[in-house]
Amino acid sequence: MKEIIKLENIKRDFKVGDETVHALRGVSFTIYEGEFVTIMGTSGSGKSTMLRCINLLETPSSGEIRFHGSDVAAGKLNANAYRAKVGMVFQSFNLFPMFTAVENVMYAPIHIKKIPRSQAREEAMELLDRVGLAERADYYPGELSGGQQQRVAIARALALHPDILCFDEPTSALDPELTGEVLRVLRDLADRKTTMIIV
């Protein structure tokens, strides 16, 4: 199988006053194309920090993160181009409140990939249909339920055709009855052999 992401002895330390907090203590694993990987642990065990390191939102204190064999932290990869290939779905959705659902999904393809607006909208509508929200395309985030907002966030992450999707507790901010909506989308992604890591 094709290797997508490889972590080698990743450590992340934080200074809190005079003390050093070890958020990550030598994490190593490999994710291959088409794998669906779930990492479990107690709150505060470093799961989100690890995802933020993978996405370059945090810098590891030591260790290596390799993407298709290239060291991510070596400064040879353009961070924005890298993040386009390593999609991130946050537990708090992080949608642009001033944009409709379809505009949220269109934003990155237009501004990062520079694709025409008409093409971006067509592709965004296909993705919203895939997550069951085509009929809510022109709704603003404030007009959507939490489960619907998270599904828009998933469609937005898919819009750049990433090699891997990282999910940071994607259902933790949702009521139990809304969790099923997101889990159905995740199950569909897994069935399509989308490479994913969920914490």
Tab-separated table of C-alpha atoms in Angstrom:
chain	number	residue	atom	x	y	z
A	1	MET	CA	0.000	0.000	0.000
A	2	LYS	CA	1.039	3.585	-0.640
A	3	GLU	CA	2.296	5.465	2.418
A	4	ILE	CA	0.558	8.827	2.989
A	5	ILE	CA	1.665	10.084	6.429
A	6	LYS	CA	4.385	8.760	8.710
A	7	LEU	CA	5.109	10.087	12.203
A	8	GLU	CA	8.469	9.196	13.702
A	9	ASN	CA	8.990	9.824	17.425
A	10	ILE	CA	6.971	13.055	17.494
A	11	LYS	CA	7.252	15.021	20.724
A	12	ARG	CA	5.540	18.279	21.637
A	13	ASP	CA	6.392	20.150	24.823
A	14	PHE	CA	4.809	23.308	26.228
A	15	LYS	CA	6.149	25.658	28.869
A	16	VAL	CA	3.576	26.422	31.555
A	17	GLY	CA	5.185	28.816	33.983
A	18	ASP	CA	8.338	27.123	35.210
A	19	GLU	CA	7.120	23.657	34.238
A	20	THR	CA	7.389	21.734	30.970
A	21	VAL	CA	4.249	19.862	29.921
A	22	HIS	CA	4.828	16.894	27.617
A	23	ALA	CA	1.758	16.857	25.348
A	24	LEU	CA	3.240	14.207	23.027
A	25	ARG	CA	5.892	11.738	24.125
A	26	GLY	CA	7.342	10.033	21.067
A	27	VAL	CA	4.334	9.227	18.859
A	28	SER	CA	5.070	7.011	15.846
A	29	PHE	CA	2.718	5.466	13.286
A	30	THR	CA	2.096	5.231	9.551
A	31	ILE	CA	-1.139	5.776	7.626
A	32	TYR	CA	-1.519	4.194	4.198
A	33	GLU	CA	-3.760	5.156	1.305
A	34	GLY	CA	-7.384	4.133	1.859
A	35	GLU	CA	-6.989	3.512	5.592
A	36	PHE	CA	-9.508	4.698	8.168
A	37	VAL	CA	-7.598	5.228	11.418
A	38	THR	CA	-9.124	6.136	14.778
A	39	ILE	CA	-6.995	7.219	17.738
A	40	MET	CA	-8.619	7.076	21.144
A	41	GLY	CA	-7.557	8.513	24.455
A	42	THR	CA	-8.707	10.537	27.421
A	43	SER	CA	-9.301	14.276	27.216
A	44	GLY	CA	-5.960	16.080	27.385
A	45	SER	CA	-3.941	13.100	26.177
A	46	GLY	CA	-2.590	14.988	23.146
A	47	LYS	CA	-4.846	13.757	20.332
A	48	SER	CA	-5.741	17.228	19.041
A	49	THR	CA	-2.143	18.407	19.466
A	50	MET	CA	-0.998	15.507	17.328
A	51	LEU	CA	-3.474	16.420	14.565
A	52	ARG	CA	-2.379	20.051	14.752
A	53	CYS	CA	1.230	18.920	14.317
A	54	ILE	CA	0.262	16.826	11.289
A	55	ASN	CA	-1.475	19.873	9.760
A	56	LEU	CA	1.409	22.246	10.678
A	57	LEU	CA	-0.798	24.269	13.009
A	58	GLU	CA	1.664	23.243	15.744
A	59	THR	CA	5.390	22.625	15.388
A	60	PRO	CA	6.682	19.405	16.968
A	61	SER	CA	9.462	19.854	19.514
A	62	SER	CA	11.258	16.920	17.899
A	63	GLY	CA	10.683	14.010	15.559
A	64	GLU	CA	9.678	13.809	11.911
A	65	ILE	CA	6.423	13.957	9.981
A	66	ARG	CA	6.745	12.534	6.490
A	67	PHE	CA	4.177	13.136	3.748
A	68	HIS	CA	4.635	10.824	0.773
A	69	GLY	CA	8.188	10.325	2.064
A	70	SER	CA	9.129	14.025	2.338
A	71	ASP	CA	9.904	15.579	5.732
A	72	VAL	CA	7.134	18.126	6.333
A	73	ALA	CA	9.077	20.103	8.941
A	74	ALA	CA	12.223	20.439	6.828
A	75	GLY	CA	10.922	23.624	5.214
A	76	LYS	CA	10.906	22.168	1.703
A	77	LEU	CA	7.120	22.009	1.411
A	78	ASN	CA	4.876	25.040	0.941
A	79	ALA	CA	2.636	25.049	4.019
A	80	ASN	CA	-0.522	26.128	2.174
A	81	ALA	CA	-0.010	23.605	-0.621
A	82	TYR	CA	0.608	20.926	2.011
A	83	ARG	CA	-2.544	21.828	3.973
A	84	ALA	CA	-4.555	21.579	0.764
A	85	LYS	CA	-3.519	17.920	0.635
A	86	VAL	CA	-4.045	17.300	4.354
A	87	GLY	CA	-7.628	18.377	5.041
A	88	MET	CA	-8.720	19.308	8.550
A	89	VAL	CA	-12.223	19.169	10.014
A	90	PHE	CA	-12.467	20.874	13.404
A	91	GLN	CA	-14.863	20.029	16.216
A	92	SER	CA	-16.114	23.648	16.246
A	93	PHE	CA	-16.875	23.686	12.461
A	94	ASN	CA	-14.969	26.980	11.783
A	95	LEU	CA	-17.260	27.992	8.925
A	96	PHE	CA	-17.245	31.566	7.634
A	97	PRO	CA	-20.476	33.003	9.124
A	98	MET	CA	-20.860	35.614	6.363
A	99	PHE	CA	-20.832	32.953	3.607
A	100	THR	CA	-23.584	30.529	2.662
A	101	ALA	CA	-22.939	26.799	2.810
A	102	VAL	CA	-22.027	26.621	-0.879
A	103	GLU	CA	-19.810	29.716	-0.613
A	104	ASN	CA	-17.944	28.118	2.299
A	105	VAL	CA	-17.242	25.053	0.161
A	106	MET	CA	-16.277	27.160	-2.878
A	107	TYR	CA	-13.870	29.477	-1.065
A	108	ALA	CA	-10.676	27.387	-1.012
A	109	PRO	CA	-10.909	26.062	-4.603
A	110	ILE	CA	-11.338	29.635	-5.876
A	111	HIS	CA	-8.666	31.262	-3.721
A	112	ILE	CA	-6.118	28.435	-3.450
A	113	LYS	CA	-6.573	26.418	-6.639
A	114	LYS	CA	-7.697	29.462	-8.657
A	115	ILE	CA	-10.448	27.536	-10.415
A	116	PRO	CA	-13.305	29.491	-12.107
A	117	ARG	CA	-16.214	30.428	-9.863
A	118	SER	CA	-18.749	28.530	-11.991
A	119	GLN	CA	-16.689	25.328	-11.768
A	120	ALA	CA	-16.161	25.818	-8.025
A	121	ARG	CA	-19.920	26.183	-7.491
A	122	GLU	CA	-20.713	23.085	-9.555
A	123	GLU	CA	-18.198	20.991	-7.611
A	124	ALA	CA	-19.353	22.476	-4.284
A	125	MET	CA	-22.959	21.538	-5.070
A	126	GLU	CA	-21.885	17.972	-5.855
A	127	LEU	CA	-20.109	17.768	-2.495
A	128	LEU	CA	-23.057	19.240	-0.602
A	129	ASP	CA	-25.290	16.682	-2.305
A	130	ARG	CA	-22.875	13.956	-1.233
A	131	VAL	CA	-23.211	14.991	2.433
A	132	GLY	CA	-26.993	15.364	2.077
A	133	LEU	CA	-27.193	19.161	2.095
A	134	ALA	CA	-27.786	20.269	-1.501
A	135	GLU	CA	-31.128	21.763	-0.490
A	136	ARG	CA	-29.368	23.884	2.185
A	137	ALA	CA	-26.723	25.296	-0.183
A	138	ASP	CA	-27.872	28.908	0.167
A	139	TYR	CA	-28.345	28.812	3.935
A	140	TYR	CA	-25.902	30.618	6.234
A	141	PRO	CA	-24.184	28.690	9.061
A	142	GLY	CA	-26.414	30.392	11.636
A	143	GLU	CA	-29.444	28.912	9.872
A	144	LEU	CA	-28.091	25.344	10.048
A	145	SER	CA	-28.030	22.817	12.878
A	146	GLY	CA	-24.715	21.733	14.356
A	147	GLY	CA	-24.815	18.458	12.430
A	148	GLN	CA	-25.503	20.311	9.192
A	149	GLN	CA	-22.659	22.761	9.862
A	150	GLN	CA	-20.269	19.869	10.456
A	151	ARG	CA	-21.336	18.242	7.191
A	152	VAL	CA	-20.659	21.537	5.379
A	153	ALA	CA	-17.230	21.575	7.031
A	154	ILE	CA	-16.580	18.047	5.712
A	155	ALA	CA	-17.657	19.088	2.204
A	156	ARG	CA	-15.350	22.114	2.456
A	157	ALA	CA	-12.412	19.888	3.419
A	158	LEU	CA	-13.193	17.544	0.499
A	159	ALA	CA	-13.304	20.450	-1.980
A	160	LEU	CA	-9.504	20.499	-2.361
A	161	HIS	CA	-9.372	16.726	-3.009
A	162	PRO	CA	-6.981	16.050	-0.097
A	163	ASP	CA	-4.847	12.933	0.144
A	164	ILE	CA	-5.924	12.514	3.769
A	165	LEU	CA	-8.652	13.972	5.960
A	166	CYS	CA	-7.989	14.715	9.649
A	167	PHE	CA	-11.006	14.921	11.978
A	168	ASP	CA	-10.640	16.512	15.415
A	169	GLU	CA	-13.479	15.027	17.496
A	170	PRO	CA	-16.024	15.713	14.725
A	171	THR	CA	-19.090	14.844	16.801
A	172	SER	CA	-18.082	16.127	20.252
A	173	ALA	CA	-19.907	19.471	19.863
A	174	LEU	CA	-23.125	17.815	18.648
A	175	ASP	CA	-26.260	16.655	20.399
A	176	PRO	CA	-26.694	12.855	20.283
A	177	GLU	CA	-29.484	13.037	17.692
A	178	LEU	CA	-27.244	15.051	15.329
A	179	THR	CA	-24.231	12.783	15.716
A	180	GLY	CA	-25.809	10.147	13.464
A	181	GLU	CA	-25.894	12.606	10.530
A	182	VAL	CA	-22.126	13.059	10.672
A	183	LEU	CA	-21.415	9.380	11.321
A	184	ARG	CA	-23.335	8.463	8.163
A	185	VAL	CA	-21.088	10.795	6.145
A	186	LEU	CA	-17.963	9.321	7.755
A	187	ARG	CA	-19.204	5.805	6.954
A	188	ASP	CA	-19.756	6.833	3.326
A	189	LEU	CA	-16.221	8.276	3.146
A	190	ALA	CA	-14.810	5.054	4.583
A	191	ASP	CA	-16.774	3.019	2.026
A	192	ARG	CA	-15.202	5.177	-0.704
A	193	LYS	CA	-11.723	4.348	0.690
A	194	THR	CA	-11.046	7.960	1.692
A	195	THR	CA	-7.852	8.077	3.770
A	196	MET	CA	-8.839	9.421	7.201
A	197	ILE	CA	-7.599	9.859	10.729
A	198	ILE	CA	-10.129	10.570	13.461
A	199	VAL	CA	-9.351	11.460	17.057
